[in-house]
Coordinates of C-alpha atoms in Angstrom, one line a residue:
M6 CA 50.3 126.5 -8.5
E7 CA 48.3 123.7 -10.8
E8 CA 50.8 123.0 -13.6
L9 CA 53.7 122.4 -10.6
L10 CA 51.3 120.2 -8.8
E11 CA 51.0 118.3 -12.0
R12 CA 54.4 117.6 -12.5
E13 CA 54.5 116.2 -9.1
I14 CA 52.3 113.9 -9.4
I15 CA 54.3 113.0 -12.7
L16 CA 57.5 112.6 -10.8
E17 CA 56.2 111.0 -7.9
L18 CA 54.4 108.9 -10.7
K19 CA 57.2 107.7 -12.8
S20 CA 59.5 107.4 -9.5
R21 CA 57.1 104.5 -7.9
F22 CA 57.0 103.0 -11.6
F23 CA 60.5 102.7 -11.8
D24 CA 60.8 101.2 -7.9
L25 CA 58.0 98.3 -9.4
I26 CA 60.2 97.1 -12.4
S27 CA 63.8 98.0 -10.7
T28 CA 66.1 95.1 -10.7
G29 CA 65.2 92.0 -8.0
R30 CA 61.3 93.1 -7.7
L31 CA 60.0 91.9 -11.1
S32 CA 59.3 88.5 -9.6
F33 CA 55.8 88.1 -10.4
S34 CA 53.7 88.1 -13.6
F35 CA 53.1 91.5 -15.9
L36 CA 49.2 91.1 -14.6
E37 CA 50.6 91.3 -10.7
V38 CA 53.0 94.2 -12.0
L39 CA 49.7 95.9 -13.7
S40 CA 47.8 95.7 -10.9
Q41 CA 50.2 97.4 -8.6
M42 CA 50.1 99.8 -11.1
M43 CA 47.1 100.4 -10.6
V44 CA 47.0 100.8 -7.1
I45 CA 49.4 103.6 -7.7
L46 CA 47.0 105.5 -10.3
K47 CA 44.2 105.0 -7.7
E48 CA 46.4 106.6 -5.3
L49 CA 47.9 109.6 -7.0
L50 CA 45.2 110.8 -8.9
Q51 CA 43.2 110.3 -6.2
V52 CA 40.5 108.4 -8.3
D53 CA 37.3 105.9 -6.9
E54 CA 38.6 102.6 -9.3
I55 CA 40.1 102.0 -12.8
D56 CA 39.8 99.5 -15.1
F57 CA 41.9 98.0 -17.2
Y58 CA 41.1 96.4 -21.0
G59 CA 44.2 94.6 -22.8
C60 CA 44.1 94.2 -26.4
Q61 CA 45.0 90.4 -27.6
E62 CA 45.7 89.8 -31.3
W63 CA 43.4 86.6 -31.1
K64 CA 40.6 88.1 -29.5
Q65 CA 38.2 90.9 -31.4
G66 CA 38.5 94.0 -29.3
M67 CA 39.8 94.8 -25.9
H68 CA 39.2 92.7 -22.7
L69 CA 39.0 93.1 -19.2
Q70 CA 42.3 92.2 -17.0
A71 CA 42.4 94.0 -14.0
T72 CA 40.6 96.3 -11.9
T73 CA 41.5 97.7 -8.6
R74 CA 37.9 96.6 -7.8
L75 CA 37.0 93.9 -4.4
S76 CA 34.4 92.3 -7.3
T77 CA 33.2 93.2 -10.8
N78 CA 29.6 94.1 -11.2
D79 CA 27.0 94.5 -14.0
S80 CA 28.4 98.2 -14.7
V81 CA 31.8 96.8 -15.4
V82 CA 31.4 95.8 -19.2
G83 CA 34.0 92.4 -20.2
T84 CA 35.2 93.5 -23.9
F85 CA 35.4 97.1 -25.8
P86 CA 33.7 96.8 -29.1
D87 CA 36.5 97.5 -32.6
C88 CA 34.7 100.7 -33.5
L89 CA 35.1 102.6 -30.4
V90 CA 39.3 101.3 -30.1
S91 CA 39.9 102.8 -33.8
E92 CA 38.1 105.8 -32.6
L93 CA 40.7 106.0 -29.8
T94 CA 44.1 105.0 -31.6
E95 CA 43.6 108.6 -33.5
K96 CA 46.3 110.2 -31.5
P97 CA 49.4 108.5 -30.4
Y98 CA 48.4 109.1 -26.3
S99 CA 44.6 109.6 -26.6
F100 CA 42.2 110.2 -23.9
I101 CA 38.2 111.0 -23.7
K102 CA 36.7 113.0 -20.9
Y103 CA 32.8 111.5 -20.1
P104 CA 33.0 109.2 -23.0
E105 CA 29.2 108.5 -24.0
S106 CA 29.8 105.5 -25.1
M107 CA 30.7 104.3 -21.5
P108 CA 29.1 106.3 -19.0
Q109 CA 30.4 104.8 -16.6
Y110 CA 33.9 106.0 -16.3
E111 CA 34.6 109.6 -16.7
L112 CA 38.1 109.4 -18.1
L113 CA 39.1 106.8 -21.0
L114 CA 42.9 106.5 -21.4
V115 CA 44.6 105.1 -24.1
L116 CA 47.9 102.7 -24.7
A117 CA 48.5 102.0 -28.6
G118 CA 51.4 101.6 -30.4
N119 CA 52.2 101.9 -34.3
E120 CA 48.7 102.7 -35.1
K121 CA 47.2 99.9 -33.2
P122 CA 45.8 99.8 -29.6
K123 CA 47.4 97.8 -27.2
G124 CA 45.3 98.7 -23.7
L125 CA 42.7 101.1 -22.2
F126 CA 42.5 102.5 -18.6
G127 CA 38.6 103.1 -17.7
F128 CA 39.0 105.8 -14.6
Q129 CA 36.2 106.5 -12.0
F130 CA 36.3 109.9 -10.5
S131 CA 33.7 111.7 -7.7
G132 CA 33.5 114.8 -6.9
G133 CA 34.4 116.9 -9.8
S134 CA 38.5 115.8 -8.7
L135 CA 38.3 115.2 -12.4
S136 CA 38.2 118.7 -13.5
R137 CA 41.3 119.7 -11.5
L138 CA 44.0 118.4 -14.4
S139 CA 44.7 119.7 -17.5
D140 CA 44.3 117.7 -21.0
R141 CA 47.9 118.5 -21.1
F142 CA 48.8 116.6 -18.2
F143 CA 46.4 113.3 -19.4
N144 CA 48.2 113.4 -22.7
R145 CA 51.6 113.3 -20.4
L146 CA 49.8 110.6 -18.1
S147 CA 49.1 108.6 -21.2
Y148 CA 52.4 108.9 -22.4
E149 CA 54.3 107.6 -19.6
C150 CA 51.7 104.9 -18.4
N151 CA 52.5 103.5 -22.6
L152 CA 56.1 103.7 -21.8
F153 CA 55.8 102.0 -18.7
I154 CA 53.3 99.3 -19.8
E155 CA 56.0 98.6 -22.7
K156 CA 59.0 98.0 -20.3
A157 CA 57.2 95.8 -18.2
R158 CA 56.0 93.8 -20.8
S159 CA 59.0 93.5 -22.3
L160 CA 60.9 92.9 -18.7
A161 CA 58.1 90.5 -18.1
Y162 CA 58.4 88.6 -22.2
T163 CA 61.9 88.2 -21.7
M164 CA 61.4 86.5 -17.9
E165 CA 59.0 84.2 -19.0
E166 CA 60.7 83.4 -22.3
E167 CA 64.1 82.4 -19.8
K168 CA 61.6 80.5 -17.7
R169 CA 60.0 78.4 -20.6
Y170 CA 63.6 77.8 -22.4
K171 CA 65.3 76.8 -19.0
Q172 CA 62.0 74.8 -19.0
L173 CA 62.8 73.0 -22.4
F174 CA 66.3 72.7 -21.3
R175 CA 65.1 70.8 -18.1
V176 CA 62.5 68.9 -20.9
T177 CA 65.6 68.1 -23.7
K178 CA 67.8 66.7 -20.9
K179 CA 64.9 64.7 -19.7
F180 CA 64.3 63.5 -22.9
H181 CA 67.7 62.2 -23.6
S182 CA 68.0 60.8 -20.0
T183 CA 65.4 58.2 -21.0
M184 CA 64.8 55.5 -23.4
D185 CA 61.2 54.9 -22.3
M186 CA 58.4 56.0 -24.9
D187 CA 55.8 56.6 -22.2
A188 CA 58.1 58.7 -19.9
V189 CA 58.9 60.9 -22.9
L190 CA 55.3 61.5 -24.0
G191 CA 54.4 62.3 -20.8
E192 CA 56.6 64.7 -20.5
I193 CA 55.5 66.6 -23.2
I194 CA 52.1 67.1 -21.8
S195 CA 53.2 67.7 -18.4
T196 CA 55.4 70.6 -19.5
L197 CA 52.7 72.1 -21.7
R198 CA 50.2 71.8 -19.0
E199 CA 52.7 73.9 -16.9
V200 CA 53.2 76.7 -19.1
Y201 CA 50.1 77.0 -20.9
P202 CA 47.3 75.4 -18.3
S203 CA 44.4 76.8 -20.3
F204 CA 45.1 74.9 -23.1
T205 CA 44.0 71.3 -24.5
Y206 CA 46.5 69.3 -26.0
Y207 CA 46.6 65.8 -27.2
L208 CA 48.9 64.0 -29.1
L209 CA 48.2 62.3 -32.9
L210 CA 50.5 59.5 -32.7
S211 CA 51.2 57.4 -36.2
H212 CA 52.0 54.2 -34.7
D213 CA 50.7 52.0 -31.7
H214 CA 50.1 53.8 -28.3
K215 CA 49.1 50.8 -26.3
G216 CA 50.2 51.0 -22.6
Y217 CA 49.7 55.5 -22.7
G218 CA 47.8 55.1 -19.4
G219 CA 46.4 58.4 -18.9
L220 CA 48.1 60.4 -21.5
P221 CA 45.6 62.2 -24.1
V222 CA 46.6 60.4 -27.0
K223 CA 44.6 59.7 -30.9
D224 CA 45.5 57.6 -33.4
L225 CA 46.6 59.3 -36.3
E226 CA 44.2 57.8 -38.9
Y227 CA 45.0 58.1 -42.9
D228 CA 41.5 57.9 -43.5
S229 CA 40.8 60.5 -40.7
D230 CA 38.7 63.8 -41.0
N231 CA 41.1 65.4 -40.1
L232 CA 42.9 66.7 -42.5
T233 CA 45.0 69.4 -41.4
A234 CA 46.4 66.8 -38.4
M235 CA 47.2 64.7 -41.3
Q236 CA 48.7 67.4 -44.2
S237 CA 51.0 68.4 -41.3
Y238 CA 51.7 64.7 -40.6
V239 CA 52.4 64.1 -44.2
S240 CA 54.2 68.0 -44.8
G241 CA 56.5 67.9 -41.5
Q242 CA 55.4 71.6 -41.6
I243 CA 53.2 73.6 -38.8
Q244 CA 49.7 73.6 -39.5
F245 CA 46.8 75.6 -38.3
E246 CA 43.0 75.5 -37.9
D247 CA 41.0 78.4 -36.7
S248 CA 37.2 77.9 -36.1
V249 CA 34.4 80.9 -35.1
V250 CA 31.8 78.3 -34.4
E251 CA 33.9 76.3 -31.4
K252 CA 35.6 79.8 -30.7
N253 CA 38.9 78.1 -30.6
S254 CA 42.3 78.3 -32.6
I255 CA 44.5 75.0 -33.3
M256 CA 48.1 74.6 -33.7
Y257 CA 49.2 70.9 -35.5
A258 CA 53.0 70.7 -35.0
P259 CA 54.7 67.9 -36.1
L260 CA 56.8 65.1 -33.9
K261 CA 59.5 65.7 -36.3
G262 CA 63.4 63.1 -36.4
K263 CA 66.0 63.0 -38.6
Q264 CA 64.4 60.0 -39.7
G265 CA 61.1 60.5 -40.5
V266 CA 57.4 62.2 -38.2
Y267 CA 56.2 60.2 -35.6
G268 CA 52.8 62.0 -34.9
V269 CA 51.6 65.4 -34.2
L270 CA 51.2 67.3 -31.0
Q271 CA 47.6 69.5 -31.7
V272 CA 47.4 72.4 -29.2
I273 CA 43.8 74.1 -28.9
A274 CA 44.0 78.0 -27.7
P275 CA 40.5 78.5 -26.4
N276 CA 38.4 81.6 -26.7
S277 CA 41.1 83.0 -29.7
L278 CA 40.2 83.2 -33.6
V279 CA 44.1 83.6 -34.2
F280 CA 46.8 81.2 -32.8
P281 CA 49.0 83.3 -30.2
Q282 CA 51.7 84.0 -32.5
N283 CA 54.4 84.8 -29.3
E284 CA 53.9 81.0 -28.7
V285 CA 54.1 79.1 -31.8
E286 CA 58.0 79.4 -31.6
F287 CA 58.3 77.8 -27.8
I288 CA 55.8 74.9 -28.9
K289 CA 57.3 74.3 -32.5
L290 CA 60.7 74.2 -30.4
L291 CA 59.0 71.8 -27.7
A292 CA 57.7 69.4 -30.9
N293 CA 61.0 69.3 -32.6
T294 CA 62.7 68.4 -29.4
A295 CA 60.3 65.8 -28.5
G296 CA 60.2 64.2 -31.7
S297 CA 64.1 63.4 -31.6
A298 CA 63.2 62.0 -28.4
L299 CA 60.4 59.6 -29.8
E300 CA 63.0 58.5 -32.9
N301 CA 65.5 58.0 -30.0
A302 CA 63.5 56.0 -28.1
K303 CA 61.4 54.2 -30.9
L304 CA 64.9 53.5 -32.5
Y305 CA 66.4 52.0 -29.1
E306 CA 63.1 49.7 -28.2
Q307 CA 63.6 48.5 -32.2
S308 CA 67.5 47.4 -31.5
R309 CA 66.3 45.9 -28.1
K310 CA 63.5 44.1 -29.7
L311 CA 65.6 43.1 -32.5
I312 CA 67.9 41.4 -30.2
A313 CA 65.2 39.4 -28.5
D314 CA 64.6 38.1 -31.6
L315 CA 67.6 37.2 -32.3
Q316 CA 68.2 35.6 -29.1
L317 CA 64.4 34.1 -29.2
I318 CA 65.4 32.3 -33.0
N319 CA 69.1 31.2 -31.9
E320 CA 67.6 30.1 -28.3
T321 CA 64.8 27.9 -30.7
S322 CA 67.7 26.7 -33.2
H323 CA 69.7 25.5 -30.2
Q324 CA 66.8 24.0 -28.8
L325 CA 66.1 22.2 -31.8
N326 CA 69.2 20.8 -32.7
T327 CA 69.4 18.8 -28.8
S328 CA 68.0 15.3 -28.8
L329 CA 64.9 16.2 -27.5
R330 CA 62.4 14.2 -28.7
L331 CA 60.1 15.5 -30.9
T332 CA 57.0 16.6 -28.6
D333 CA 59.4 17.5 -25.9
T334 CA 60.7 20.3 -28.7
M335 CA 57.4 21.1 -30.0
K336 CA 56.2 21.9 -26.2
F337 CA 59.3 23.8 -25.8
I338 CA 58.7 26.1 -29.2
C339 CA 54.6 26.7 -28.5
G340 CA 55.8 27.8 -25.1
Q341 CA 58.1 29.7 -26.8
I342 CA 55.8 31.5 -29.5
I343 CA 53.0 31.9 -26.3
K344 CA 55.7 33.8 -24.2
S345 CA 57.2 36.2 -27.1
F346 CA 54.0 36.9 -29.2
N347 CA 51.5 36.7 -26.4
A348 CA 49.2 34.1 -28.4
Q349 CA 46.2 32.1 -27.2
E350 CA 46.5 29.1 -29.4
V351 CA 49.9 27.2 -31.4
G352 CA 49.7 24.3 -33.5
F353 CA 51.8 23.0 -35.6
I354 CA 49.5 21.3 -38.9
M355 CA 51.1 18.1 -40.9
L356 CA 49.7 17.4 -44.3
D357 CA 49.8 14.5 -45.7
E358 CA 51.7 13.8 -49.5
D359 CA 48.3 14.1 -51.1
H360 CA 47.7 17.1 -48.9
D361 CA 44.2 15.7 -48.1
D362 CA 44.1 15.2 -44.8
Y363 CA 46.2 17.0 -41.9
S364 CA 47.7 15.7 -38.4
V365 CA 48.7 17.9 -35.8
L366 CA 52.0 17.8 -33.5
Q367 CA 51.8 16.6 -30.2
G368 CA 53.2 19.2 -27.9
S369 CA 50.3 21.5 -29.5
T370 CA 48.1 23.4 -27.5
S371 CA 44.9 21.2 -26.2
F372 CA 42.4 23.3 -28.9
F373 CA 44.3 21.8 -31.7
F374 CA 43.1 18.6 -30.9
S375 CA 39.5 19.4 -30.3
K376 CA 36.4 19.8 -32.9
D377 CA 36.3 23.1 -33.2
A378 CA 39.8 23.5 -34.1
S379 CA 39.1 21.6 -37.8
S380 CA 37.0 24.9 -39.4
Y381 CA 39.9 26.7 -38.3
I382 CA 43.1 24.5 -39.6
M383 CA 41.1 23.0 -43.3
R384 CA 40.5 27.3 -43.7
I385 CA 43.8 28.5 -43.2
A386 CA 45.3 25.1 -44.7
K387 CA 43.1 25.5 -48.2
R388 CA 44.6 29.0 -48.5
I389 CA 48.2 28.4 -47.5
K390 CA 47.8 25.2 -50.1
Q391 CA 46.6 27.6 -52.7
E392 CA 48.5 30.3 -52.2
M393 CA 52.2 28.7 -50.4
E394 CA 52.4 31.7 -48.8
P395 CA 52.4 33.7 -45.0
L396 CA 48.6 34.7 -43.9
F397 CA 48.3 37.5 -41.6
I398 CA 44.9 38.2 -41.1
G399 CA 43.8 40.6 -38.8
D400 CA 40.1 39.7 -38.2
I401 CA 39.5 36.4 -39.8
S402 CA 34.8 37.3 -39.2
F403 CA 35.6 39.9 -42.2
D404 CA 36.3 37.0 -44.6
S405 CA 33.8 34.7 -43.0
D406 CA 30.0 34.8 -42.0
D407 CA 30.7 32.3 -40.0
S408 CA 29.3 33.8 -36.4
S409 CA 30.8 30.6 -34.4
L410 CA 34.0 32.0 -34.6
H411 CA 36.0 32.4 -31.9
F412 CA 39.7 33.6 -32.5
H413 CA 40.1 36.4 -34.6
S414 CA 43.2 37.4 -34.8
I415 CA 45.5 34.6 -36.8
M416 CA 48.8 33.9 -38.5
G417 CA 49.7 31.1 -40.6
V418 CA 53.3 30.0 -41.7
P419 CA 53.9 27.2 -44.3
M420 CA 56.3 25.1 -43.4
I421 CA 58.2 24.4 -46.8
Q422 CA 61.1 22.0 -47.3
S423 CA 63.1 21.3 -50.1
G424 CA 60.3 23.2 -52.2
E425 CA 57.5 20.9 -50.6
L426 CA 54.9 22.1 -48.2
K427 CA 55.1 19.8 -45.3
G428 CA 52.7 21.7 -43.1
F429 CA 52.4 24.9 -41.4
A430 CA 52.1 26.9 -38.4
L431 CA 48.8 28.2 -37.1
V432 CA 49.3 31.0 -34.5
M433 CA 46.2 32.6 -32.6
H434 CA 44.1 34.9 -30.4
E435 CA 40.7 35.7 -29.8
E436 CA 41.0 40.0 -29.8
P437 CA 41.0 41.6 -33.4
Y438 CA 44.2 42.8 -35.0
H439 CA 45.8 41.4 -31.4
F440 CA 49.5 40.4 -33.4
A441 CA 51.9 43.5 -35.1
F442 CA 53.2 42.6 -38.5
D443 CA 56.9 42.9 -36.9
T444 CA 55.5 39.6 -34.9
F445 CA 54.1 38.2 -38.3
K446 CA 58.2 38.5 -39.6
L447 CA 59.4 36.9 -36.6
L448 CA 57.4 33.6 -36.7
Q449 CA 58.7 33.2 -40.6
S450 CA 61.9 33.3 -39.3
L451 CA 61.5 31.5 -36.8
I452 CA 58.8 28.9 -38.5
H453 CA 61.5 28.7 -41.4
H454 CA 64.8 28.2 -39.5
S455 CA 62.7 25.6 -37.5
T456 CA 61.5 23.7 -40.5
L457 CA 64.4 21.7 -41.6
A458 CA 64.9 20.4 -37.6
F459 CA 61.1 19.8 -37.5
T460 CA 61.6 17.4 -40.6
N461 CA 64.9 15.8 -39.7
S462 CA 63.5 15.1 -36.0
M463 CA 60.2 13.6 -37.2
L464 CA 62.4 11.3 -40.1
R465 CA 64.7 10.6 -37.2
E466 CA 61.3 9.2 -35.0
E467 CA 59.9 7.7 -37.7
L468 CA 63.3 5.5 -38.5
E469 CA 63.2 4.4 -34.8
K470 CA 59.5 3.4 -35.1
M471 CA 60.7 1.4 -38.2
V472 CA 62.9 -0.4 -36.4
V473 CA 60.8 -2.0 -34.0
T474 CA 57.9 -1.6 -36.3
D475 CA 56.5 -4.8 -38.2
H476 CA 56.5 -3.6 -41.7
L477 CA 53.3 -5.2 -43.1
T478 CA 50.7 -4.8 -39.9
K479 CA 52.5 -1.4 -38.4
L480 CA 52.5 -3.5 -35.4
Y481 CA 55.6 -3.6 -32.9
S482 CA 58.2 -6.2 -33.5
R483 CA 58.2 -9.1 -31.1
G484 CA 61.8 -7.6 -29.8
Y485 CA 60.2 -4.2 -28.9
L486 CA 57.4 -6.3 -26.8
D487 CA 60.4 -8.1 -25.2
D488 CA 62.0 -4.8 -23.8
K489 CA 59.1 -3.4 -22.8
M490 CA 57.5 -6.5 -21.0
N491 CA 60.8 -6.7 -19.0
L492 CA 60.5 -3.1 -18.2
S493 CA 57.1 -3.4 -16.9
M494 CA 58.2 -6.0 -14.7
L495 CA 60.7 -4.0 -13.0
E496 CA 58.1 -0.7 -13.0
D497 CA 54.7 -2.0 -12.9
Q498 CA 52.8 -3.6 -10.2
Q499 CA 51.2 -6.3 -12.3
G500 CA 50.2 -6.5 -16.1
T501 CA 47.9 -8.7 -18.8
F502 CA 49.2 -10.3 -21.9
I503 CA 47.2 -11.7 -24.7
L504 CA 48.7 -14.3 -27.4
I505 CA 46.3 -13.8 -30.5
D506 CA 45.9 -16.5 -33.7
I507 CA 43.6 -16.3 -36.5
D508 CA 41.8 -19.4 -37.0
N509 CA 42.3 -21.9 -40.3
F510 CA 44.8 -19.3 -41.6
K511 CA 45.8 -21.8 -43.7
S512 CA 42.9 -22.1 -45.7
V513 CA 42.4 -18.4 -46.0
N514 CA 46.0 -18.2 -47.8
D515 CA 45.3 -21.5 -50.2
Q516 CA 41.5 -20.2 -50.7
Y517 CA 42.5 -16.8 -51.4
G518 CA 46.4 -16.7 -52.2
H519 CA 49.0 -15.1 -49.9
Q520 CA 47.7 -11.5 -50.8
V521 CA 44.7 -11.6 -49.0
G522 CA 46.1 -13.3 -45.9
D523 CA 48.4 -10.7 -45.4
E524 CA 45.6 -8.0 -45.8
V525 CA 43.4 -10.0 -43.3
L526 CA 46.7 -9.8 -40.8
I527 CA 46.4 -6.0 -41.4
Q528 CA 42.9 -5.8 -40.8
L529 CA 43.2 -7.7 -37.5
A530 CA 46.5 -5.6 -36.8
R531 CA 44.0 -2.4 -37.7
Q532 CA 41.4 -4.0 -34.7
I533 CA 44.0 -4.7 -32.1
A534 CA 45.3 -0.6 -32.6
Q535 CA 41.4 0.7 -32.6
N536 CA 40.7 -1.4 -29.2
I537 CA 43.7 -0.5 -26.9
R538 CA 45.1 2.4 -25.2
G539 CA 48.0 4.6 -26.1
T540 CA 50.8 3.0 -23.5
D541 CA 49.5 -0.8 -24.3
I542 CA 51.2 -2.1 -27.2
G543 CA 50.3 -4.4 -29.5
A544 CA 52.9 -6.6 -31.7
R545 CA 53.6 -9.1 -34.5
W546 CA 54.5 -11.8 -32.8
G547 CA 55.4 -14.1 -35.2
G548 CA 53.5 -15.7 -38.6
E549 CA 49.5 -14.9 -38.0
E550 CA 50.2 -14.6 -34.3
L551 CA 50.1 -11.5 -33.0
A552 CA 49.9 -10.3 -29.3
I553 CA 49.0 -7.5 -26.6
Y554 CA 50.6 -6.6 -23.5
L555 CA 48.8 -4.1 -21.1
P556 CA 51.4 -2.9 -18.3
G557 CA 49.3 -2.1 -15.3
A558 CA 46.3 -3.4 -16.3
P559 CA 44.6 -6.5 -14.2
L560 CA 43.7 -10.1 -15.7
D561 CA 40.3 -8.9 -16.1
T562 CA 41.0 -6.5 -17.9
G563 CA 43.0 -8.5 -20.4
V564 CA 40.6 -10.5 -20.6
M565 CA 37.7 -8.0 -21.5
I566 CA 39.2 -6.6 -24.5
A567 CA 40.5 -10.1 -25.6
N568 CA 36.7 -10.9 -25.5
R569 CA 36.0 -7.4 -27.0
L570 CA 38.5 -8.4 -29.9
V571 CA 37.5 -12.1 -31.1
E572 CA 33.6 -10.3 -31.4
K573 CA 35.1 -7.2 -33.4
V574 CA 37.4 -9.5 -36.0
E575 CA 34.4 -12.2 -36.2
K576 CA 32.2 -8.9 -37.5
N577 CA 34.9 -6.5 -39.4
T578 CA 37.1 -8.8 -41.4
N579 CA 37.0 -9.6 -45.1
P580 CA 36.9 -12.5 -45.7
N581 CA 35.2 -13.0 -42.6
V582 CA 38.2 -14.9 -40.2
T583 CA 37.9 -15.7 -36.7
V584 CA 40.6 -15.4 -33.6
S585 CA 41.4 -17.4 -30.7
C586 CA 43.2 -16.1 -27.8
G587 CA 45.4 -17.1 -24.7
V588 CA 45.5 -14.8 -21.7
S589 CA 48.3 -14.5 -19.1
T590 CA 48.6 -12.0 -16.1
W591 CA 51.8 -11.4 -13.8
I592 CA 51.0 -9.9 -10.1
R593 CA 54.4 -8.2 -8.1
G594 CA 55.5 -10.7 -5.9
Q595 CA 55.2 -14.0 -7.0
E596 CA 58.3 -15.6 -9.0
D597 CA 57.3 -14.8 -12.7
T598 CA 59.2 -13.8 -15.9
T599 CA 58.2 -12.9 -19.3
K600 CA 58.8 -16.1 -20.3
T601 CA 56.7 -17.8 -17.6
V602 CA 53.6 -15.4 -18.8
F603 CA 54.5 -16.0 -22.7
K604 CA 54.3 -20.1 -21.8
R605 CA 50.8 -19.6 -20.0
A606 CA 49.4 -17.7 -22.8
D607 CA 50.5 -20.0 -25.5
Q608 CA 49.6 -23.0 -23.2
A609 CA 45.9 -21.2 -23.5
L610 CA 46.2 -20.2 -26.7
Y611 CA 46.5 -24.5 -27.5
K612 CA 43.5 -24.9 -25.5
A613 CA 41.2 -22.4 -27.2
K614 CA 42.6 -23.6 -30.6
G615 CA 41.5 -27.7 -29.1
S616 CA 38.6 -26.5 -27.3
G617 CA 36.4 -24.9 -30.6
K618 CA 38.4 -21.4 -31.3
N619 CA 37.3 -18.3 -31.8
K620 CA 37.0 -18.1 -27.6
V621 CA 39.2 -16.5 -25.0
V622 CA 40.7 -19.0 -22.8
V623 CA 42.6 -18.0 -19.5
Q624 CA 45.8 -19.7 -18.0
N625 CA 46.2 -19.1 -14.6
E626 CA 49.6 -19.9 -12.9
D627 CA 48.8 -23.2 -11.4
Q628 CA 48.0 -24.3 -14.8
S629 CA 44.2 -24.6 -14.5
C630 CA 42.5 -23.3 -17.3
F631 CA 38.8 -21.9 -17.9
S632 CA 37.5 -20.6 -21.4
D633 CA 35.2 -17.9 -22.0
K634 CA 33.5 -18.5 -25.5
V635 CA 32.1 -15.5 -28.0

């Protein structure tokens, strides 16, 4: 009778087990199947509670995985020791009644295979119901439970693998549908979080990762203490690192493409002494797929950048070949560099023939015309003159003890024409290591293509200036002054004209010679240049006579400048000379021409010369005169 009952229990058990894994029913995880299995065992064997301990290869001992209890308490252990597990695997389908080492259970049912433990059921019976079942029954029960769990595990594993490879296929499609580096990296992390929610992940990248906001990205540095990660990167092979202290196991999978390795995927399995081997293949495939996608995205970005670089050079070269003035051209190029390189300051520095002095080209950013710029310019100029090579400085503070340096990232590119150093371009940013090396190479190409055009433009403007400039005094010619004054009388509301003559100039020539006389003219021209605005025009009128035109300036401004000039010349010429000045003005609305303005100034000058010299005389339009003697 008991044998018949035991056979019926086994048959019913097998039937209900089969229902659990029949087609269409296994739409949940292995742990859910295990929980359903334990409910069936509890009902058929009429036991109080059942606990299941599973063996995980990367952990020591067996760990509680499922229970029929509503809540666990102190009587339920979390882990079985190794020693007990090894004792239980002596027989293929073992069981122990009333185990002394685990007194809370009346029966322990062992699941094993290939002489290795795979699981353990702990049963709690009440009322002596355990004694009604034979040992042969428990052997058979162990066999059937072992067989069912193996099938359930196999099916669950198959479904899980199918799910994973569907995910891998979906990820691969997404990888190859985008050329965005951020999107590829984000999809890697998203997939890992979905498949392994308990693991921790990092992307160790070998390139600049600015902009990957929110992603667990770290720099893969060559001097890093993480030798295992670097070994994976260099070898292109998967590496493992187990930590007993941290109680975790780490897998490093290289993100490898056809042309190289672009980083390493770090996956940390918590509470593991050995990395789960059944997860390695999927992570490896994901990393390889991601590596190919990263390579494609990187190549795409490089090609786009190359196109943009070529467009920049082409557009700049085209602009340089137009008829724009040099200042306008320089403003355009500085703007292009600021926009393309995200620079803060851009300057073009021209060196004199002896390389002892420099000038800043108009169109450079305003900083280079300030006093603070000189320390940067002189420092870079010295190195460029010595080395005749471009300079790429990630942080200039490393080379200097000067704590006042505001700009740290610096690129300096010499402008060389026909083997001769003409000057250099200086590009700066306050943040250290702001410029990428690719940017530096592009800047070199840009300056190389621009130098000839710069030089030609400067020569052209210099030639244009020579045409309208007096060779001796370097002031403008009289013809240029006439043209500008005619234009001013059409556009401005007023203007003032000053005619200047050196007193007793013939005696200077007679006493010192014409060469000294020329030097006196040059000294006077220098005083004029130093005492007028950039918009004013200093010119050589003829012989020892010079002139100044002040467009838009009232008469009192002209008188002030003339008086200052008379005073400066008397104090600062060698041999010492004095000058006389005649000043005239014009105002819109009155009938006037350049000739009448010149005539009134000439009359005033004649009056100054005849009334004692070394003074300023103003000739008004009504021909009345007054003087202001210095």
